[in-house]
Coordinates of C-alpha atoms in Angstrom, one line a residue:
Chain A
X30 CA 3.0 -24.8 -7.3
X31 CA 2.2 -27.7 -9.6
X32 CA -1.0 -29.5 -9.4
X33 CA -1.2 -32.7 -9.6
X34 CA -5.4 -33.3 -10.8
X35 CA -7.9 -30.4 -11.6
X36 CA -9.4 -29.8 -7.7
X37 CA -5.7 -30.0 -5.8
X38 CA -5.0 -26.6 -4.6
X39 CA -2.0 -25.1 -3.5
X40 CA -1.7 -24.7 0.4
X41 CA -0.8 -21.0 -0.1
X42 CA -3.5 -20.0 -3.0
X43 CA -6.6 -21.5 -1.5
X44 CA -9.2 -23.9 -3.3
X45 CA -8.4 -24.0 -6.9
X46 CA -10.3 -21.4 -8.8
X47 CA -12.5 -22.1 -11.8
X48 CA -13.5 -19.3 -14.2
X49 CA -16.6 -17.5 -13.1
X50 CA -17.4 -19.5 -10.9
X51 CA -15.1 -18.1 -8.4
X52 CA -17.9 -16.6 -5.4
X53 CA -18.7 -13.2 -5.2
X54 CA -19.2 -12.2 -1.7
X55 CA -21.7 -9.9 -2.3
X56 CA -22.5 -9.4 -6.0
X57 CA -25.0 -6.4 -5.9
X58 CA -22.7 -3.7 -4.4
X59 CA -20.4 -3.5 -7.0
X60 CA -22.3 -4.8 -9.7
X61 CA -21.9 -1.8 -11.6
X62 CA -17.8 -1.1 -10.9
X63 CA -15.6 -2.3 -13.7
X64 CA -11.6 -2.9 -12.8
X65 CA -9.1 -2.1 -15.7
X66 CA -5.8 -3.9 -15.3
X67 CA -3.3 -3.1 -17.9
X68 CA -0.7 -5.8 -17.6
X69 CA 1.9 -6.5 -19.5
X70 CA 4.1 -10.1 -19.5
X71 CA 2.9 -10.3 -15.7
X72 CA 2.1 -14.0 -15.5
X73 CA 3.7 -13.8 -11.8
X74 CA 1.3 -11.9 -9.8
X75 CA -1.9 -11.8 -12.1
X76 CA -3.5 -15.0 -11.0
X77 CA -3.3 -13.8 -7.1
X78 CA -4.2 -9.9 -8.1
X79 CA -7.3 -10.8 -9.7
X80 CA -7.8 -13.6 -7.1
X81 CA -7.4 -10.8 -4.7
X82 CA -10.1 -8.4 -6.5
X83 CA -12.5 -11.1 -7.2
X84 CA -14.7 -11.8 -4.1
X85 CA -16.1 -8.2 -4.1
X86 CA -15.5 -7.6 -7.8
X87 CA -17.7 -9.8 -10.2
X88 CA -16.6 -7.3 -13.0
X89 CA -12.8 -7.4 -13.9
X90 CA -11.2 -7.0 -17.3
X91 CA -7.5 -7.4 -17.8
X92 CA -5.9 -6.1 -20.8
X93 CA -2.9 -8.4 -22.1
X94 CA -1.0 -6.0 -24.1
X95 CA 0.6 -8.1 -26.3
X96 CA 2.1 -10.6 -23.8
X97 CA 4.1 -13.5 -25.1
X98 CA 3.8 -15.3 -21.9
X99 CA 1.1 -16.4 -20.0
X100 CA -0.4 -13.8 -18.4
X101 CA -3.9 -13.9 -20.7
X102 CA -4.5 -17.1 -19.5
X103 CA -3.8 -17.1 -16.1
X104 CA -6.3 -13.8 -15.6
X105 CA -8.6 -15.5 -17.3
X106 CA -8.6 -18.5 -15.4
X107 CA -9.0 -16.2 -12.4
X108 CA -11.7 -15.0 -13.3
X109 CA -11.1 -11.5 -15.2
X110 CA -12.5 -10.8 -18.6
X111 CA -9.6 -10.7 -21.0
X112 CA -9.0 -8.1 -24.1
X113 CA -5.5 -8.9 -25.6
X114 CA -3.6 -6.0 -27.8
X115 CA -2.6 -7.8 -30.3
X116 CA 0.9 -5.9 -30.0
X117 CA 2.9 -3.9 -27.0
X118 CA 1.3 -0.6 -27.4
X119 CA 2.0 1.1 -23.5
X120 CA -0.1 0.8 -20.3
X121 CA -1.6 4.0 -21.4
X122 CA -3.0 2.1 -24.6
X123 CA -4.2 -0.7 -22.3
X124 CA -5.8 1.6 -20.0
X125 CA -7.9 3.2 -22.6
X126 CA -8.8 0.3 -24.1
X127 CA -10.4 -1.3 -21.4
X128 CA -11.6 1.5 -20.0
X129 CA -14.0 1.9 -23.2
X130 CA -14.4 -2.0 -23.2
X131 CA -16.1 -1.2 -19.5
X132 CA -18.2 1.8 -20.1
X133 CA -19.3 -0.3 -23.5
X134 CA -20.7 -2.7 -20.9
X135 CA -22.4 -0.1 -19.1
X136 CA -19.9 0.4 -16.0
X137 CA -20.8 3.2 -13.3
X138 CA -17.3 3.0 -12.2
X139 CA -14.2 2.4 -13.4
X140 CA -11.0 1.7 -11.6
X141 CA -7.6 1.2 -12.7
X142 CA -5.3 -1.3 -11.1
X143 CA -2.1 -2.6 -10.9
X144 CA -1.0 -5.9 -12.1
X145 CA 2.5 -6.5 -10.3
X146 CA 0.7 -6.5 -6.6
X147 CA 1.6 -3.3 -5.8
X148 CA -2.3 -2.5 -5.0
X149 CA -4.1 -3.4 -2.2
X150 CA -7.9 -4.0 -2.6
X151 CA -8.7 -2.5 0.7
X152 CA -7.8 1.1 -0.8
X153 CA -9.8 0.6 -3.6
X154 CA -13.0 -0.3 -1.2
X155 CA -11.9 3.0 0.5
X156 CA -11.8 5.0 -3.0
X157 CA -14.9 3.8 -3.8
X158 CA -17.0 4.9 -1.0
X159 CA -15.4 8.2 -1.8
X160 CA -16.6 8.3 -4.9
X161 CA -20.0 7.0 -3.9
X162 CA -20.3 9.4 -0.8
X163 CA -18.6 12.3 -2.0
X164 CA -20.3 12.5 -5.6
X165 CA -17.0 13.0 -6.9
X166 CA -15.9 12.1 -10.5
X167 CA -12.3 11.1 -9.5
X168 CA -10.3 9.6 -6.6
X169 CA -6.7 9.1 -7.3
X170 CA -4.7 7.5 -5.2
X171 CA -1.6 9.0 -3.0
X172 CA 1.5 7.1 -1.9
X173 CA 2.5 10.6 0.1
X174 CA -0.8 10.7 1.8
X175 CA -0.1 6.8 2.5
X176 CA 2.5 4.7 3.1
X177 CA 5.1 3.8 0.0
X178 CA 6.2 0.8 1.5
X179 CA 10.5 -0.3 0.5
X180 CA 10.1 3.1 -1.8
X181 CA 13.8 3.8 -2.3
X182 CA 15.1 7.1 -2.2
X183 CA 15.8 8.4 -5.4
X184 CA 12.8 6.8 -6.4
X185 CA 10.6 9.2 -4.4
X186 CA 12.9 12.0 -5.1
X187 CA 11.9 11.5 -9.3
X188 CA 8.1 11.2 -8.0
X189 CA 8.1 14.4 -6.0
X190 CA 9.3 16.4 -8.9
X191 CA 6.7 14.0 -10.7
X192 CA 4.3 16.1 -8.8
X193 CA 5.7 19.7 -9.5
X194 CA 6.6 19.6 -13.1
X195 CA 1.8 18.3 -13.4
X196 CA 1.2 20.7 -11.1
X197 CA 2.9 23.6 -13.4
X198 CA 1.9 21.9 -16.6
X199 CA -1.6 20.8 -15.6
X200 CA -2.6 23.5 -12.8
X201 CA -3.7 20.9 -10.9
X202 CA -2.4 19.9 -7.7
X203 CA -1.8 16.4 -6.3
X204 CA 0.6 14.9 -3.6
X205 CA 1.3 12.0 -6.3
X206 CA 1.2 12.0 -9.7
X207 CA 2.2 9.2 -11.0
X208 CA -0.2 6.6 -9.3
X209 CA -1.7 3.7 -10.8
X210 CA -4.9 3.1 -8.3
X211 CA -7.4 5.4 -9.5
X212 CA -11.2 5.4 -9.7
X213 CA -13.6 7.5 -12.1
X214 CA -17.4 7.3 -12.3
X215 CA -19.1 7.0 -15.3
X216 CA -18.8 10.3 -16.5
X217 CA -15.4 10.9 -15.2
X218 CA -14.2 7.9 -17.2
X219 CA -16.2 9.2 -20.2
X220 CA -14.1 12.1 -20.3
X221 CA -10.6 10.3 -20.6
X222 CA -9.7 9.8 -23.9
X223 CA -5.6 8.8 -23.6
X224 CA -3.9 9.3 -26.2
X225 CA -0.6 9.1 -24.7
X226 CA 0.2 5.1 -25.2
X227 CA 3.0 4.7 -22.8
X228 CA 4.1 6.2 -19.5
X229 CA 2.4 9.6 -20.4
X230 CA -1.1 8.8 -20.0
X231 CA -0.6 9.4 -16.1
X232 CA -0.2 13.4 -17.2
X233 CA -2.3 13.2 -19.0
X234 CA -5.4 11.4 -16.9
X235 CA -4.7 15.1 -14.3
X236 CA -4.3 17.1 -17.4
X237 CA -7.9 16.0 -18.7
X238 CA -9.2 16.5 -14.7
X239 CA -7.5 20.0 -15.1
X240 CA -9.3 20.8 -18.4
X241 CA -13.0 19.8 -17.6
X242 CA -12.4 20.4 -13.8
X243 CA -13.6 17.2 -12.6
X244 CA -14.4 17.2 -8.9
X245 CA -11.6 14.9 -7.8
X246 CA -9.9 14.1 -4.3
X247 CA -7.1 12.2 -3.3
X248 CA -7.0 9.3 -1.0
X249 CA -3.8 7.6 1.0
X250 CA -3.1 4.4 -0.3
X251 CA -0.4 1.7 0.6
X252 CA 1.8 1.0 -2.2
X253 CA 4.0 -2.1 -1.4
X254 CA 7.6 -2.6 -3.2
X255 CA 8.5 -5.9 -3.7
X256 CA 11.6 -7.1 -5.2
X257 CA 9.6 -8.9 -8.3
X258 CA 7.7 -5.1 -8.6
X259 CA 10.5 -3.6 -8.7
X260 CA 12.4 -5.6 -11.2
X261 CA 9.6 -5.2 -13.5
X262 CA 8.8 -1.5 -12.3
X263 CA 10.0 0.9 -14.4
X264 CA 13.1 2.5 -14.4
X265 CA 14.0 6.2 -13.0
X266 CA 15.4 7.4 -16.4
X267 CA 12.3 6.8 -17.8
X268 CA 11.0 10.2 -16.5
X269 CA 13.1 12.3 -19.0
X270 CA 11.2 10.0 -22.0
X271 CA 7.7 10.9 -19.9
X272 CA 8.7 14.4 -19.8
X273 CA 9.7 14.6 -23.8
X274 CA 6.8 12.8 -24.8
X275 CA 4.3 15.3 -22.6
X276 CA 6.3 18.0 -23.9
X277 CA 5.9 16.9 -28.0
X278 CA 3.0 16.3 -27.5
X279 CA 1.5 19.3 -26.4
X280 CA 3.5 20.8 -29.6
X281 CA 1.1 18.2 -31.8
X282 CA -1.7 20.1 -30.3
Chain B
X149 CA 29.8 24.1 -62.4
X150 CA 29.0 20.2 -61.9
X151 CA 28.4 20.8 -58.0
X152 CA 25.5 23.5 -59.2
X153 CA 23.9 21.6 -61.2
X154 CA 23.5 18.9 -58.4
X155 CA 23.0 21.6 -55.4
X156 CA 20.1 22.7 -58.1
X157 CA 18.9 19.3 -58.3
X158 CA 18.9 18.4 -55.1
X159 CA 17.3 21.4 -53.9
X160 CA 14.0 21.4 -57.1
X161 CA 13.6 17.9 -55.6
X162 CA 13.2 19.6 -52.0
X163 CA 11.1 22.0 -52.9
X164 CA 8.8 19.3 -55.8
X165 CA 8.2 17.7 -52.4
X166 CA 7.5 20.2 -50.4
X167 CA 5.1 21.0 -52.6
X168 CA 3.2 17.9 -53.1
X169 CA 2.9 17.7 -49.5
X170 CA 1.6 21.5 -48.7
X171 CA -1.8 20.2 -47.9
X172 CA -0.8 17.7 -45.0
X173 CA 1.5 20.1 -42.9
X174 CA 1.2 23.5 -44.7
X175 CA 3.4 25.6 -42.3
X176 CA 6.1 23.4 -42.6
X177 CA 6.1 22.6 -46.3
X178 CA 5.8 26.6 -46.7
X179 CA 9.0 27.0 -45.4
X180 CA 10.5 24.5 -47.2
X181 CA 9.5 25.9 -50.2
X182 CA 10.9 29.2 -49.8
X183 CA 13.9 28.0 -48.1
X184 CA 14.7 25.9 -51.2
X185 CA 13.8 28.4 -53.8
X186 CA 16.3 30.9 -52.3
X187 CA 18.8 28.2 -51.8
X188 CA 18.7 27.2 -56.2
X189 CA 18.7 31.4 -56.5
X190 CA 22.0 31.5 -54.0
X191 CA 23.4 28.5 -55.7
X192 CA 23.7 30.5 -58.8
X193 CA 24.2 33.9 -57.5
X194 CA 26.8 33.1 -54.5
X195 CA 28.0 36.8 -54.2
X196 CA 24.3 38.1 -53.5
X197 CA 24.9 35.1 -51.2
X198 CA 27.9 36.9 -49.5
X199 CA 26.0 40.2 -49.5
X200 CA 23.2 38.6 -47.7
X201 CA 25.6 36.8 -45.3
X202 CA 26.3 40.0 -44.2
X203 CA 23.6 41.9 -43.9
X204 CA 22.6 39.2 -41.0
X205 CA 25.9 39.4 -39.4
X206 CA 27.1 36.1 -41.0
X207 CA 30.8 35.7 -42.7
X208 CA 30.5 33.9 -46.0
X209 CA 27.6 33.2 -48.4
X210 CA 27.9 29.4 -48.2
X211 CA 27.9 29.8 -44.5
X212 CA 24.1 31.5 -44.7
X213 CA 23.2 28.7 -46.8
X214 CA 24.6 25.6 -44.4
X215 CA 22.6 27.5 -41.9
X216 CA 20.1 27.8 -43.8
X217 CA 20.1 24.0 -44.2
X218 CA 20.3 23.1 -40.9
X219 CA 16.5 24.8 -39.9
X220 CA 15.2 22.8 -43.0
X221 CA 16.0 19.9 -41.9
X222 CA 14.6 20.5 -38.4
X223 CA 11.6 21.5 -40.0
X224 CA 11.8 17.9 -41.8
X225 CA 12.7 15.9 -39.0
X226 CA 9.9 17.7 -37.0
X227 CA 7.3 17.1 -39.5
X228 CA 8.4 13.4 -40.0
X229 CA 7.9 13.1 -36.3
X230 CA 4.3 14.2 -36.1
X231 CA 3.6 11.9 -39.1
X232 CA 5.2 8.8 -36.8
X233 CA 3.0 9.8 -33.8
X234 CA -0.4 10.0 -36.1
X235 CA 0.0 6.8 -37.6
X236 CA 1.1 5.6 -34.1
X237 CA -2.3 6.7 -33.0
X238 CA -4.0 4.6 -36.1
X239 CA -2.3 1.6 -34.9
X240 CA -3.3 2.0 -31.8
X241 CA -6.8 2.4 -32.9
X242 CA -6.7 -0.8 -35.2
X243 CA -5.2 -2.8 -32.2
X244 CA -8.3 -2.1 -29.7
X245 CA -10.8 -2.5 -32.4
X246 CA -9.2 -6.0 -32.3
X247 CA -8.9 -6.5 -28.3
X248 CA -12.4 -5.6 -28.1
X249 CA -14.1 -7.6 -30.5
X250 CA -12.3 -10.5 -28.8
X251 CA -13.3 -10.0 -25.2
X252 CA -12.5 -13.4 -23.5
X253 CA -15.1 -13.8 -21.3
X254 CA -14.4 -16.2 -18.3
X255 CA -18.4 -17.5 -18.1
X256 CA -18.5 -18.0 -21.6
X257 CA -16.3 -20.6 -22.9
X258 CA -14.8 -20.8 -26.2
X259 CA -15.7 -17.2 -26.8
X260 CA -16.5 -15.4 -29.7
X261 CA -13.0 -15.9 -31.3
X262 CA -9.6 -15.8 -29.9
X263 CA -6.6 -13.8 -30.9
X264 CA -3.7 -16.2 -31.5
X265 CA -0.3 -14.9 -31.6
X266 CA 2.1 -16.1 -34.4
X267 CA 3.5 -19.5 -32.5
X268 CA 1.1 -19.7 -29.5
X269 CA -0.4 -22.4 -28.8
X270 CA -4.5 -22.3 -28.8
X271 CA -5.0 -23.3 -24.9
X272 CA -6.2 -19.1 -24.6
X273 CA -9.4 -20.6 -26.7
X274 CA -9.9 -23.2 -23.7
X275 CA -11.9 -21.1 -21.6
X276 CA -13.8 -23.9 -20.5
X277 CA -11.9 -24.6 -16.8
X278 CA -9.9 -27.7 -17.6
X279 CA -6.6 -26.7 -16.0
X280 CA -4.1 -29.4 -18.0
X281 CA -1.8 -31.3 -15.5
X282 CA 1.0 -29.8 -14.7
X283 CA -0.7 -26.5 -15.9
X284 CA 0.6 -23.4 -12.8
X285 CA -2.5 -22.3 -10.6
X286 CA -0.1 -19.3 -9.5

């Protein structure tokens, strides 16, 4: 998709989006939600995720950690607010950090997102009102309750035992816990504080619901596989290294 | 004899720094200690070693103390480990200090200052909308 003068757009992308200037359908009702994206070397699918986001979202913040490619600039010129780790630390690390970046701007909500497209906004509109109507301090989102859309099987096989081995260690129970779409109000995201850097921080998000028993529900969400996703996505063995780093660290306690 | 003097040694070093470090992980530097006191003491006394051995159900005297060993150096290797993930956890801190006093903020060009990575070049600073020609709108 090369452009050939600033204003061409591609026929795919629609018009050609400047930084904030991009229109916000309706600015007020989410005025006061933030959206985290961690992403990391994801200059693929950023530029259309935060496209995606940005009509109803006028606050996004992406969280480059420690990309050599071009995946700060491309979120920026989308439209997102960039904070760049200056190196890799984990998505857990990004999380966290923008997370504080939002509530430090005074966010009422904070969602986290996914930067390879496996997200789709319409479930976050959905967790949202959940939040809203419900008075509820967490709504995470569920594949199981959803769809999980090219999921392969050994791949949901890892994630169901995903789900037993935090419900034993947590006491909490969930139908998927390992999911990236989540939203917490402002106190709920208060009350995070991961210190898990990489793939652990998902325990550990229901491990801090667990502890201050944070009125949470789950909602069905669509998570779409796609071959790029998937390349990227991370790979099955990676659950023993979640497991062993959940387990130390409960021993540093 | 030689081999003695250098088990002695090497163990008085273990326990000097086990000692300068009781006040950062005292359990673990406790252990140490004793573990390499008793180890110079068996060094030079290897039948009490034997008599010990079997009082625990072990053969030989120099097989207590290889055992012996081995815990100590779990001890080490777990203590070395908690070290790593606390001063992971201040590098962490010092990178997000650093990602948030740089917010790039879309509506504000230039910002307040940009990060630059060794060998990038500074079009993250140009904030401004001017996509270069050529530049990917994906």
């Amino acid at each position: 998709m090369r452009q050939s003068s600033e204003g061409a757009h591609a026929v795919t992308d629609g018009p050609a989006p400047h930084p904030g200037r991009d229109p916000v359908r309706d600015p007020a009702r989410n005025a006061g939600v933030w959206i985290v994206i961690a992403a990391y070397e994801e200059q693929g699918a950023i530029g259309a995720v935060v496209r995606g986001l940005r009509p109803d979202h006028p606050n996004i913040v992406v969280v480059d950690d420690g990309s050599r490619d071009a995946t700060a600039r491309r979120a920026l010129l989308a439209g997102a607010t960039v904070l760049r780790h200056p190196v890799n630390l984990g998505q857990g690390a990004a999380l966290q950090t923008g997370i504080a970046h939002a509530l430090a701007q005074g966010a009422q909500a904070v969602a986290t997102f996914d930067a390879d497209g496996q997200h789709d906004p319409a479930d976050l509109e959905r967790m949202l009102g959940m939040l809203r109507d419900g008075g509820l301090d967490v709504v995470l989102g569920s594949r199981f309750l959803g769809r999980a859309v090219g999921i392969g099987r050994l791949r949901r096989l890892v994630l169901r035992l995903a789900v037993l081995f935090t419900t034993l260690t947590t006491g909490v129970r969930l139908t998927d816990a390992h999911n990236g779409l989540r939203v917490f109000s402002r106190e709920g995201a208060r009350r995070l504080a991961i210190r898990h850097n990489r793939m652990g921080h998902a325990s550990e998000i229901v491990e801090t619901i667990g502890r201050h028993r944070l009125r949470f529900a789950e909602a069905p969400v669509t998570i779409t596989y796609t071959d790029y996703s998937r390349a990227k996505g991370q790979k099955l063995s990676n659950a023993f290294n979640i497991v062993g780093e959940i387990i130390m660290g409960k021993i540093r306690k | 004899m030689i081999i003695k003097l250098l088990l002695t040694a090497n163990f008085a070093l273990i326990w000097l720094y086990a000692f300068t470090q009781r006040r950062r992980v005292h359990f673990v530097t406790s252990v140490m200690s004793l573990l390499a006191a008793a180890a110079i003491y068996l060094v030079w006394r290897p039948d009490d070693a034997t008599e010990l051995a079997g009082l625990v159900g072990v053969g030989r005297g120099t097989d207590l103390l290889l055992y012996c060993w081995v815990v100590l150096s779990l001890g080490v290797a777990l203590s070395l480990h908690i070290k790593l993930e606390q001063q992971n956890e201040l590098i962490t801190e010092l990178a997000r200090q650093f990602a948030l006093a740089g917010a790039l903020d879309p509506e504000a060009p230039g910002g307040r200052f940009t990060l630059r990575l060794p060998g990038e070049a500074p079009e993250l600073a140009r904030a401004d909308g001017h996509v270069q020609p050529g530049e990917d709108q994906r």
